[in-house]
Amino acid sequence: MADQFYLFIQQLFNGFTLGSAYALIAIGYTMVYGIIGMINFAHGEVYMISSYIGFIVIAALMMMGVDSAFLLITGAMIVAITLTSVYGFSIERVAYRPVRGQNRLIALISAIGMSIFLQNYVRVGQSSRDIAMPPLVEGGWTFGNPDGFEATLTYMRVVIWVITIAAMIALTLFVTRTKMGRACRACSEDLGMTNLLGINTNFIIALTFAIGAAMAAVAGVLLGTFYGVINPYVGFILGLKAFTAAVLGGIGSIPGAMLGGMLLGIAEAMTAGYLSAEYKDVVSFGLLILVLLFRPYGILGKPEVEKV
Amino acid sequence: MIKHTMKALGVAAIALAVAACSEKADEPKEAIKIAVAGPFSGPLAQFGEMQISGAKKAVADLNAAGGLLERPVELVELDDVCEPKQATTVANQVVSAEISFVIGHLCSSSTLPASDVYEDAGVVMITPASTNPEITERGYEYVFRTVGRDDQQGPFAAGVVKSLAPTNVAVVHDKSAYGEGLASQVNENLKSMGVNVVMYEAITAGEADYSPLIAKLKAESIDLMFFGGYDPELAKIMRQGRDGGWTGQFVGGDGVSNNKIVEAAGEAADGLIATQPKSYDGEASNAALVAEFEALGVNASDTFVLPSYAAVMALSEAITAAGTADTAAVKDALRKQVFSTAVGNIQWDGKGDIVGGENTFAAYLWKKDGTAELKTF
């Protein structure tokens, strides 16, 4: 009985870690959708690029003789967030702004093209091989019965949770308490009207892309160093799952993306743990369909009012 | 008028060519092209590199010895990324470029669809790596392999698992043609040997997080996990396994047996036992060849280097024996004799499998410094 409980706790830990990544990436999808109503399919690739930047910075710092995990992760985080935001900003400028205001399908195709471009760009620059990195933070706590099942909570997992939660709080404060955040909210309510009122909506939209990319960068550095193996294709599956999480939570809603990501991560871990890893995707997409049947706008989404 | 001039010119050219021929006997003739198809990019590119370096050396040796049928040999590299749909594209490229011989493909999931194309077009294909039984079970005449089959590797791997005396075993695969084929063979053999298989599961290749699987291994008190699949996934599973506090034994097939796994998994890879086609780099007869490979910067102990070398060499012997590069004659010649190659004597049966394939596998123990040693059970 106690063993069962610890197993449950362990799967909850696993789900929470994966869910953190989904949630951070889902924020990028949901913010962009909330403001301009398009799905940025290149977002998964932004995550992948941030992982690479993180790896490169960590490797460079290690070569310079830095061996404190705290400094390594902080350094990687700062550089990755900055550079990845620039990527997010530029992607919007190059691939989406020229086609904005036209048929939505055009932006969608542009996004898919951008995604393929970024994958191949990294592939050519960094080779298509898997790149591996030794674990930075080792060790952890164990709970439970030494003879039966022992749940393990590694320090790295705790680091991931703490940083994820901090990033989410920072984002929420930014959106609800700052002038720029208010402008973001105004844009998502009515882009045309906000523009008429003298707010530079082009800048706000680009800023949204940059913020989304920064959140993906947090996930990219943390998850990249936690799982330790990356290649130019890691962004695809993760991006798809994060997009699902955004829809599950209600696309356009930031708390929805956070909740959707966590839910999806935990659902996947529980399915893999109690049923079979084969049914993981069946269950998570089944969950999505169920939620959408009863709440077509997702868990925390608001019904879209048809603008006349 | 112009037509006449052209004709005259043509005749003159032919006359010149004939004259040149009679003057110089070794006029450059059209090369015999051999395509090497495998993953030269993508997550499994390390295997493709082994394949190409083996084949390149073989072609260099052939050309140094004067080529085949007095014609030079040319190697054409074609990348299939180990993706089935890319493999058929590659196969069609081979056919449309009128290349008659293929060394490859590497992944069974690529070899299966590509061999359909080769069989129809009469292209002789020798895979140095694909072990899925289905490949040679379809009555094809142009398809050969230098390695044993999963239904031979399966019993061998199951024997290895059994002799490690585990109490509870998990068999996990990656849903690929190779991974699932091998895992199901191991699973059936373990069951018939009376080994307690508690879990038979699949994972999705390419994902980042396998920790729920680890928790399950712990919960089911599993002390040995067999993995049918490739090294990128097993590396992640091993790493997360050690992180998650699972201390059991990992066993895998030839898809994980390369030092890339140690690079990716670090210390977690220490103690991995993997079955693969027996390594021939230690044989006395290969000493000179291994040294030549080393001079080229190639490690001949890598799984597919010598099999690829041997595949090209066997093919060249068959072409010489047939006296023609006509594929129908070459495929018959391949079945007629015993080839003495770098990976031992190869004799092909009617299906294109090697005779005695069940004895071609061996188990290796991987260490954290990236080396493997032969382990006998």
XYZ file of C-alpha atoms in Angstrom:
685
model
C 0.000 0.000 0.000
C 2.716 2.412 0.989
C 4.617 1.289 -2.089
C 1.669 2.201 -4.255
C 1.565 5.620 -2.676
C 5.247 6.272 -3.315
C 4.901 5.060 -6.887
C 2.086 7.547 -7.328
C 4.258 10.311 -5.870
C 7.097 9.339 -8.182
C 4.877 9.501 -11.255
C 3.568 12.850 -10.031
C 7.167 14.142 -9.872
C 7.794 12.840 -13.399
C 4.605 14.381 -14.692
C 5.298 17.689 -13.011
C 8.719 17.987 -14.660
C 7.416 17.182 -18.111
C 4.394 19.378 -17.450
C 6.666 22.314 -16.590
C 8.220 22.076 -20.040
C 4.863 21.770 -21.756
C 3.502 24.725 -19.802
C 6.456 27.000 -20.543
C 6.314 26.231 -24.252
C 2.508 26.399 -24.358
C 2.683 29.994 -23.110
C 4.364 30.979 -26.368
C 1.615 29.394 -28.453
C -1.183 30.837 -26.399
C 0.122 34.423 -26.210
C 0.642 34.643 -29.946
C -2.760 33.133 -30.629
C -4.355 35.473 -28.111
C -3.070 38.532 -29.913
C -3.040 37.801 -33.609
C -5.032 34.585 -33.818
C -2.345 32.560 -35.540
C -0.546 29.401 -34.517
C 3.197 29.799 -34.523
C 4.267 26.342 -35.584
C 7.934 27.347 -35.473
C 7.718 27.684 -31.693
C 8.933 24.133 -31.018
C 12.047 24.976 -33.021
C 12.606 28.049 -30.865
C 12.729 25.696 -27.882
C 15.269 23.512 -29.719
C 17.465 26.508 -30.562
C 17.478 27.625 -26.942
C 18.642 24.151 -25.893
C 21.539 24.441 -28.315
C 22.427 27.912 -27.070
C 22.312 26.615 -23.517
C 24.602 23.710 -24.379
C 27.066 25.938 -26.177
C 27.224 28.430 -23.319
C 27.661 25.685 -20.721
C 30.384 24.022 -22.774
C 32.142 27.374 -23.245
C 31.939 28.229 -19.554
C 33.236 24.788 -18.630
C 36.193 25.296 -20.940
C 36.891 28.558 -19.149
C 37.049 26.608 -15.934
C 33.669 27.423 -14.387
C 32.461 24.333 -12.565
C 29.728 25.582 -10.283
C 26.390 24.248 -11.515
C 24.660 27.390 -10.294
C 26.865 29.693 -12.388
C 26.661 27.388 -15.396
C 22.875 27.247 -15.379
C 22.490 30.959 -14.641
C 24.937 31.900 -17.393
C 23.279 29.574 -19.893
C 19.869 30.885 -18.890
C 20.765 34.550 -19.348
C 22.426 34.087 -22.740
C 19.737 31.671 -23.963
C 16.853 33.915 -22.921
C 18.424 36.947 -24.576
C 19.382 35.272 -27.828
C 16.205 33.220 -28.098
C 14.087 36.342 -27.600
C 15.975 37.880 -30.500
C 15.126 34.789 -32.521
C 11.446 35.079 -31.577
C 11.440 38.767 -32.433
C 13.163 38.190 -35.793
C 10.954 35.265 -36.768
C 7.927 37.502 -36.389
C 9.581 40.278 -38.365
C 10.737 38.033 -41.212
C 8.061 35.386 -41.526
C 4.824 36.719 -40.083
C 4.626 40.513 -40.286
C 4.782 40.625 -44.113
C 1.802 38.278 -44.351
C -0.192 39.613 -41.407
C -3.720 40.759 -42.205
C -4.017 38.354 -45.093
C -5.637 34.959 -45.176
C -4.754 32.974 -42.035
C -3.604 30.028 -44.095
C -0.743 32.069 -45.506
C 0.647 32.744 -42.044
C 0.246 29.065 -41.198
C 2.244 27.962 -44.232
C 4.831 30.607 -43.428
C 5.091 29.178 -39.899
C 5.581 25.630 -41.140
C 8.207 26.864 -43.576
C 9.983 28.699 -40.769
C 9.938 25.556 -38.664
C 11.551 23.481 -41.430
C 14.058 26.239 -42.087
C 15.118 26.453 -38.434
C 15.474 22.676 -38.111
C 17.735 22.511 -41.138
C 19.619 25.628 -40.174
C 20.637 24.027 -36.888
C 21.259 20.712 -38.621
C 23.699 22.300 -41.035
C 25.363 24.420 -38.368
C 25.583 21.877 -35.581
C 25.388 18.514 -37.410
C 22.441 16.220 -37.104
C 24.035 14.060 -34.440
C 22.775 13.877 -30.917
C 24.752 16.148 -28.639
C 25.150 14.969 -25.075
C 26.150 16.689 -21.886
C 27.083 15.203 -18.527
C 24.613 15.809 -15.678
C 25.263 19.168 -13.972
C 23.426 18.654 -10.722
C 23.676 15.176 -9.315
C 22.040 13.515 -6.388
C 18.650 13.875 -4.799
C 16.370 12.785 -2.006
C 14.734 9.409 -1.708
C 11.556 8.637 0.128
C 9.831 5.457 1.013
C 10.564 1.949 1.922
C 14.193 0.875 1.241
C 13.016 -2.728 0.744
C 10.076 -1.837 -1.424
C 9.542 1.093 -3.726
C 11.655 4.183 -3.212
C 10.609 7.454 -4.795
C 13.510 9.592 -5.978
C 13.428 13.351 -6.221
C 16.584 14.630 -7.859
C 17.855 18.125 -7.063
C 17.662 18.978 -10.750
C 13.912 18.355 -10.758
C 13.489 20.763 -7.880
C 15.592 23.333 -9.743
C 13.318 22.914 -12.770
C 10.143 23.378 -10.725
C 11.421 26.408 -8.859
C 12.603 28.185 -11.989
C 9.422 27.303 -13.878
C 7.223 28.665 -11.146
C 9.372 31.779 -10.834
C 9.170 32.360 -14.598
C 5.405 31.961 -14.515
C 5.001 34.383 -11.619
C 7.230 36.908 -13.385
C 5.174 36.584 -16.551
C 1.874 36.955 -14.686
C 3.162 40.067 -12.907
C 4.364 41.486 -16.197
C 1.037 40.953 -17.917
C -1.159 42.164 -15.045
C 0.928 44.904 -13.422
C 2.964 46.701 -16.058
C 2.064 49.228 -18.705
C 3.448 47.029 -21.432
C 1.460 44.080 -20.077
C -1.657 46.161 -20.218
C -0.897 46.982 -23.826
C -0.551 43.263 -24.503
C -3.919 42.573 -22.947
C -5.466 45.418 -24.904
C -4.070 43.994 -28.142
C -5.536 40.609 -27.431
C -8.927 42.171 -26.716
C -9.117 44.286 -29.842
C -6.082 44.786 -32.012
C -7.618 47.376 -34.325
C -8.973 49.524 -31.521
C -5.675 49.403 -29.607
C -3.910 50.614 -32.714
C -6.372 53.502 -33.075
C -5.720 54.502 -29.480
C -2.089 55.177 -30.316
C -0.353 52.050 -29.090
C 2.370 50.710 -31.344
C 0.778 47.318 -31.948
C 3.569 46.167 -34.247
C 5.962 46.500 -31.344
C 3.603 44.777 -28.917
C 3.152 41.840 -31.281
C 6.905 41.466 -31.739
C 7.295 41.734 -27.967
C 4.803 38.898 -27.520
C 6.887 36.690 -29.776
C 10.008 37.614 -27.813
C 8.339 36.816 -24.463
C 7.041 33.509 -25.763
C 10.536 32.686 -26.984
C 12.034 33.648 -23.612
C 9.672 31.209 -21.852
C 10.630 28.496 -24.325
C 14.284 29.318 -23.610
C 13.774 28.700 -19.892
C 12.334 25.296 -20.765
C 15.040 24.647 -23.351
C 17.955 25.223 -21.003
C 16.394 23.374 -18.058
C 15.094 20.368 -19.953
C 18.140 20.214 -22.216
C 20.485 19.929 -19.267
C 18.121 17.634 -17.380
C 17.648 15.071 -20.160
C 21.169 15.690 -21.400
C 20.691 14.722 -25.059
C 19.559 17.056 -27.826
C 19.373 16.988 -31.614
C 17.828 19.345 -34.181
C 14.538 17.436 -34.075
C 13.735 17.629 -30.361
C 11.513 20.665 -30.847
C 9.006 18.953 -33.092
C 7.311 16.466 -30.760
C 7.633 18.723 -27.725
C 6.173 21.646 -29.681
C 3.235 19.541 -30.803
C 2.524 18.414 -27.244
C 2.824 21.963 -25.926
C 0.398 23.141 -28.575
C -2.011 20.429 -27.420
C -1.544 21.667 -23.863
C -2.356 25.212 -24.956
C -5.573 24.060 -26.630
C -6.457 21.897 -23.627
C -6.079 24.819 -21.240
C -7.909 27.178 -23.559
C -5.841 28.774 -26.290
C -5.377 32.494 -25.735
C -5.372 32.176 -21.944
C -2.013 32.306 -20.132
C -3.145 30.569 -16.925
C -4.866 28.069 -19.219
C -1.557 27.239 -20.897
C 0.113 26.691 -17.527
C -2.707 24.482 -16.287
C -3.006 22.620 -19.608
C 0.719 21.896 -19.661
C 0.779 20.517 -16.128
C -2.350 18.433 -16.739
C -0.974 16.957 -19.938
C 2.385 16.162 -18.332
C 0.762 14.442 -15.367
C -1.727 12.572 -17.575
C 1.130 11.259 -19.707
C 3.204 10.185 -16.722
C 0.258 8.434 -15.094
C -0.694 6.611 -18.282
C 2.866 5.526 -18.926
C 3.187 4.475 -15.301
C -0.076 2.650 -14.739
C -1.226 1.540 -18.185
C 1.527 1.410 -20.772
C 3.734 3.969 -22.468
C 2.118 2.866 -25.726
C -1.186 4.413 -24.671
C 0.331 7.698 -23.529
C -0.606 9.665 -26.616
C -3.985 7.937 -26.872
C -4.872 9.073 -23.386
C -3.562 12.624 -23.712
C -5.359 13.237 -26.989
C -8.450 11.445 -25.679
C -8.376 13.866 -22.756
C -8.151 16.758 -25.195
C -11.195 15.553 -27.130
C -13.176 15.023 -23.941
C -12.416 18.505 -22.659
C -13.212 20.083 -25.993
C -16.526 18.192 -26.166
C -17.725 19.702 -22.922
C -15.782 22.959 -23.008
C -15.059 23.816 -26.633
C -12.854 26.738 -25.582
C -10.629 24.659 -23.330
C -10.540 24.547 -19.556
C -9.882 28.230 -18.907
C -10.630 29.653 -22.346
C -13.324 32.220 -22.918
C -15.812 31.849 -25.750
C -14.785 34.108 -28.589
C -17.335 36.840 -29.235
C -17.991 37.135 -32.911
C -16.783 40.584 -33.896
C -19.205 42.359 -36.174
C 24.320 19.475 -95.628
C 24.728 19.880 -91.932
C 23.452 16.354 -91.438
C 26.066 15.019 -93.741
C 28.807 16.898 -91.984
C 27.586 15.552 -88.663
C 27.587 12.013 -89.988
C 31.052 12.449 -91.375
C 32.223 13.839 -88.082
C 30.621 10.932 -86.266
C 32.341 8.399 -88.454
C 35.610 10.206 -87.985
C 35.131 10.201 -84.223
C 34.429 6.485 -84.178
C 37.422 5.852 -86.397
C 39.538 7.908 -84.040
C 38.162 6.048 -81.043
C 38.918 2.701 -82.641
C 42.360 3.923 -83.536
C 42.880 5.118 -79.960
C 41.727 1.732 -78.693
C 44.131 -0.169 -80.792
C 46.918 2.129 -79.703
C 46.180 2.102 -75.988
C 44.722 -1.022 -74.424
C 43.614 0.538 -71.114
C 41.299 3.167 -72.489
C 39.183 4.377 -69.472
C 36.010 2.325 -69.478
C 32.711 3.106 -67.893
C 32.897 2.625 -64.139
C 30.930 -0.041 -62.301
C 28.857 1.953 -59.851
C 28.069 0.665 -56.381
C 25.609 2.656 -54.312
C 25.951 2.803 -50.542
C 22.599 3.619 -48.973
C 22.269 4.322 -45.282
C 21.767 7.064 -42.703
C 24.492 9.638 -43.312
C 22.617 12.329 -41.433
C 20.062 12.242 -38.640
C 20.211 10.634 -35.211
C 21.578 7.322 -36.535
C 24.329 8.826 -38.690
C 27.045 7.120 -36.631
C 25.975 3.770 -38.145
C 26.008 5.194 -41.653
C 29.527 6.419 -41.101
C 30.680 2.894 -40.201
C 28.980 1.556 -43.308
C 30.488 4.129 -45.671
C 34.002 3.863 -44.287
C 33.959 0.083 -44.740
C 32.637 0.334 -48.288
C 35.022 3.160 -49.228
C 38.050 1.151 -48.172
C 36.822 -1.871 -50.121
C 36.336 0.176 -53.289
C 39.756 1.796 -52.856
C 41.304 -1.669 -52.513
C 39.473 -2.904 -55.612
C 40.609 0.056 -57.682
C 44.168 -0.315 -56.421
C 44.066 -3.898 -57.691
C 42.945 -2.767 -61.131
C 39.191 -2.523 -60.710
C 36.563 -5.061 -61.679
C 36.401 -6.676 -65.113
C 39.066 -4.130 -66.002
C 36.632 -1.355 -65.217
C 37.067 1.134 -62.389
C 34.669 0.964 -59.454
C 32.826 4.053 -58.313
C 31.022 4.560 -55.019
C 27.810 6.571 -54.850
C 26.620 7.671 -51.406
C 22.876 8.006 -50.881
C 21.390 9.180 -47.606
C 18.134 7.610 -46.404
C 18.203 9.043 -42.813
C 16.789 5.634 -41.765
C 13.371 6.855 -42.849
C 11.252 4.423 -44.868
C 9.885 7.086 -47.205
C 13.333 8.515 -47.860
C 14.569 4.956 -48.481
C 12.143 4.413 -51.369
C 13.208 7.751 -52.865
C 16.819 6.633 -52.639
C 15.922 3.276 -54.213
C 14.246 5.024 -57.117
C 17.292 7.247 -57.532
C 19.466 4.143 -57.732
C 17.249 2.627 -60.398
C 16.975 5.795 -62.460
C 20.746 6.344 -62.325
C 21.096 2.782 -63.652
C 23.237 1.674 -60.738
C 23.162 -2.109 -60.521
C 24.547 -2.780 -57.045
C 23.604 -1.503 -53.604
C 25.356 -1.975 -50.280
C 22.610 -1.183 -47.781
C 20.272 -0.145 -46.475
C 21.080 -0.088 -42.814
C 17.872 0.129 -40.784
C 15.452 -2.724 -41.403
C 12.608 -0.236 -41.750
C 14.462 1.303 -44.720
C 15.614 -1.962 -46.237
C 12.106 -3.410 -46.338
C 10.496 -0.824 -48.660
C 13.679 -0.188 -50.657
C 14.173 -3.883 -51.447
C 10.759 -3.950 -53.180
C 12.083 -1.413 -55.654
C 15.397 -3.214 -56.149
C 13.724 -6.580 -56.727
C 11.441 -5.113 -59.401
C 14.306 -3.375 -61.146
C 16.764 -6.259 -60.797
C 19.283 -4.386 -58.657
C 21.483 -6.583 -56.474
C 21.234 -5.427 -52.851
C 23.430 -6.614 -49.983
C 22.643 -5.176 -46.577
C 25.478 -5.281 -44.055
C 23.164 -4.566 -41.114
C 19.430 -5.233 -41.454
C 18.345 -8.120 -39.294
C 14.548 -8.128 -39.643
C 13.547 -11.671 -40.788
C 10.873 -10.356 -43.185
C 13.530 -8.943 -45.542
C 14.528 -12.320 -46.932
C 11.192 -14.063 -46.356
C 9.407 -12.634 -49.376
C 10.967 -14.875 -52.016
C 13.112 -12.092 -53.446
C 16.037 -13.080 -55.627
C 18.142 -9.936 -55.591
C 18.216 -9.326 -51.822
C 21.110 -10.516 -49.647
C 22.520 -9.788 -46.199
C 25.845 -10.384 -44.505
C 24.366 -10.526 -41.003
C 22.153 -12.980 -39.208
C 18.447 -12.447 -38.597
C 16.508 -11.265 -35.572
C 15.023 -14.719 -35.200
C 18.640 -15.817 -34.766
C 19.753 -12.805 -32.736
C 16.587 -13.143 -30.618
C 17.361 -16.625 -29.249
C 20.981 -15.617 -28.747
C 20.044 -12.446 -26.854
C 17.472 -14.389 -24.847
C 20.216 -16.863 -23.936
C 22.397 -13.995 -22.753
C 19.542 -12.631 -20.648
C 18.838 -16.047 -19.170
C 22.446 -16.608 -18.172
C 22.417 -13.301 -16.279
C 19.801 -15.018 -14.079
C 17.348 -12.149 -13.607
C 14.248 -12.601 -11.475
C 11.967 -10.151 -13.280
C 12.566 -9.065 -16.860
C 11.124 -6.184 -18.868
C 11.256 -6.170 -22.663
C 10.883 -2.706 -24.185
C 10.965 -1.656 -27.835
C 10.713 1.504 -29.916
C 7.964 0.369 -32.361
C 10.405 0.361 -35.307
C 10.592 -2.611 -37.696
C 13.959 -3.505 -36.206
C 13.222 -2.778 -32.535
C 9.862 -4.455 -32.346
C 11.061 -7.420 -34.420
C 13.972 -8.068 -32.119
C 12.030 -7.422 -28.917
C 9.228 -9.811 -29.840
C 11.771 -12.514 -30.703
C 13.526 -12.031 -27.379
C 10.228 -11.985 -25.540
C 9.013 -15.265 -27.068
C 12.335 -16.984 -26.504
C 12.577 -15.832 -22.905
C 9.097 -17.143 -22.229
C 9.854 -20.520 -23.742
C 13.064 -20.649 -21.674
C 10.994 -20.088 -18.558
C 12.381 -16.643 -17.754
C 9.902 -14.447 -15.953
C 8.976 -11.609 -18.335
C 6.809 -9.209 -16.356
C 6.599 -6.320 -18.766
C 6.450 -6.014 -22.547
C 6.144 -2.383 -23.573
C 6.749 0.133 -26.301
C 8.087 3.654 -26.106
C 7.970 6.412 -28.703
C 11.338 7.152 -30.259
C 12.433 10.781 -30.258
C 10.796 11.807 -26.999
C 12.774 13.376 -24.179
C 11.187 11.957 -21.077
C 11.147 8.252 -20.228
C 11.051 8.602 -16.452
C 7.523 7.128 -16.082
C 8.935 3.926 -17.581
C 11.726 3.988 -14.994
C 9.254 4.368 -12.144
C 7.364 1.407 -13.516
C 10.523 -0.700 -13.722
C 11.133 0.061 -10.060
C 7.548 -0.605 -9.066
C 7.534 -3.987 -10.787
C 10.872 -4.894 -9.115
C 12.477 -5.495 -12.487
C 16.175 -6.271 -12.391
C 16.871 -6.584 -16.107
C 15.543 -4.602 -19.033
C 16.021 -5.716 -22.624
C 15.706 -2.933 -25.181
C 14.928 -3.459 -28.865
C 15.756 -0.201 -30.585
C 18.549 2.250 -31.238
C 21.068 3.992 -29.003
C 19.621 7.557 -28.783
C 16.584 6.264 -26.875
C 18.425 3.743 -24.732
C 20.963 6.426 -23.758
C 18.139 8.606 -22.420
C 16.493 5.665 -20.669
C 19.781 4.657 -19.004
C 20.468 8.185 -17.838
C 17.002 8.650 -16.448
C 17.187 5.166 -14.976
C 20.228 6.017 -12.903
C 18.699 9.402 -11.985
C 15.501 7.703 -10.942
C 17.315 5.186 -8.768
C 16.818 2.059 -10.855
C 19.902 -0.127 -10.561
C 19.078 -3.088 -12.802
C 20.939 -4.419 -15.813
C 20.411 -3.063 -19.335
C 20.687 -5.422 -22.282
C 20.265 -4.408 -25.931
C 20.788 -5.550 -29.498
C 23.111 -4.412 -32.283
C 21.156 -1.144 -32.585
C 22.598 0.136 -29.321
C 26.038 -1.414 -29.517
C 28.267 1.538 -30.395
C 30.296 3.956 -28.328
C 27.912 6.838 -29.089
C 25.757 5.452 -26.309
C 28.530 5.907 -23.773
C 29.069 9.449 -25.000
C 25.389 10.265 -24.503
C 24.669 8.335 -21.331
C 28.035 8.780 -19.616
C 28.571 6.637 -16.569
C 25.026 5.316 -16.785
C 26.118 3.242 -19.800
C 28.725 1.382 -17.776
C 27.840 -2.305 -17.694
C 25.461 -2.330 -20.648
C 25.476 -5.691 -22.365
C 24.677 -5.674 -26.071
C 24.443 -8.421 -28.644
C 25.667 -7.680 -32.145
C 27.138 -9.477 -35.142
C 30.415 -10.916 -33.943
C 33.281 -8.493 -34.273
C 36.073 -9.784 -36.511
C 38.678 -7.082 -35.916
C 40.538 -9.337 -33.468
C 41.005 -12.179 -35.987
C 44.615 -12.793 -37.008
C 43.626 -12.875 -40.683
C 42.285 -9.339 -40.400
C 45.271 -7.804 -38.619
C 46.656 -6.135 -41.743
C 43.233 -4.839 -42.781
C 42.503 -3.463 -39.309
C 45.842 -1.638 -39.347
C 45.009 -0.150 -42.751
C 41.660 1.026 -41.444
C 43.400 2.555 -38.465
C 45.731 4.466 -40.780
C 42.595 5.957 -42.342
C 41.319 6.933 -38.909
C 38.587 4.287 -38.907
C 37.996 1.992 -35.969
C 37.461 -1.412 -37.560
C 35.808 -2.726 -34.404
C 32.778 -0.499 -35.040
C 29.844 -2.798 -35.726
C 29.264 -2.260 -39.453
C 32.730 -1.398 -40.806
C 33.922 -4.906 -41.601
C 30.496 -6.245 -42.699
C 30.280 -3.422 -45.263
C 33.824 -4.120 -46.418
C 32.994 -7.808 -46.701
C 29.767 -7.093 -48.600
C 31.610 -5.103 -51.277
C 34.338 -7.721 -51.506
C 31.891 -10.635 -51.835
C 30.014 -8.680 -54.489
C 33.207 -8.008 -56.402
C 34.173 -11.680 -56.299
C 30.746 -12.614 -57.624
C 31.046 -10.071 -60.437
C 34.447 -11.457 -61.341
C 33.146 -15.028 -61.204
C 30.151 -14.119 -63.352
C 32.448 -12.332 -65.780
C 29.852 -9.643 -66.284
C 28.192 -6.818 -64.394
C 24.788 -8.114 -65.474
C 22.777 -8.377 -62.277
C 20.912 -11.578 -63.177
C 24.236 -13.390 -63.574
C 25.740 -11.758 -60.477
C 22.862 -12.766 -58.209
C 23.304 -16.378 -59.329
C 27.049 -16.135 -58.800
C 26.461 -14.854 -55.258
C 24.594 -18.070 -54.444
C 27.134 -20.400 -56.083
C 30.245 -20.156 -53.961
C 31.566 -19.686 -50.456
C 33.145 -16.256 -50.088
C 36.082 -15.924 -47.810
C 35.674 -12.427 -46.360
C 36.773 -10.224 -43.504
C 33.761 -11.438 -41.522
C 34.482 -15.099 -42.037
C 33.176 -17.443 -44.699
C 29.913 -16.309 -46.215
C 27.632 -18.634 -48.089
C 24.198 -17.478 -49.160
C 21.166 -19.734 -49.227
C 18.284 -19.467 -51.672
C 16.611 -16.717 -49.640
C 19.670 -14.495 -49.435
C 20.403 -15.299 -45.794
C 23.833 -16.438 -44.737
C 24.228 -20.093 -43.895
C 24.958 -20.547 -40.209
C 23.611 -17.101 -39.292
C 22.759 -18.233 -35.777
C 26.470 -18.435 -34.939
C 27.302 -14.913 -36.066
C 26.209 -13.089 -32.919
C 28.210 -12.279 -29.832
C 27.657 -10.312 -26.627
C 29.720 -7.291 -25.635
C 30.057 -5.512 -22.324
C 30.269 -1.724 -22.612
C 32.372 0.301 -20.202
C 32.190 3.934 -19.288
C 35.420 4.738 -21.166
C 33.627 3.898 -24.419
C 35.211 0.514 -25.062
C 33.512 -2.839 -25.284
C 34.825 -6.265 -24.480
C 33.648 -9.617 -25.702
C 31.690 -11.472 -23.088
C 31.010 -15.162 -23.265
C 28.214 -16.831 -21.381
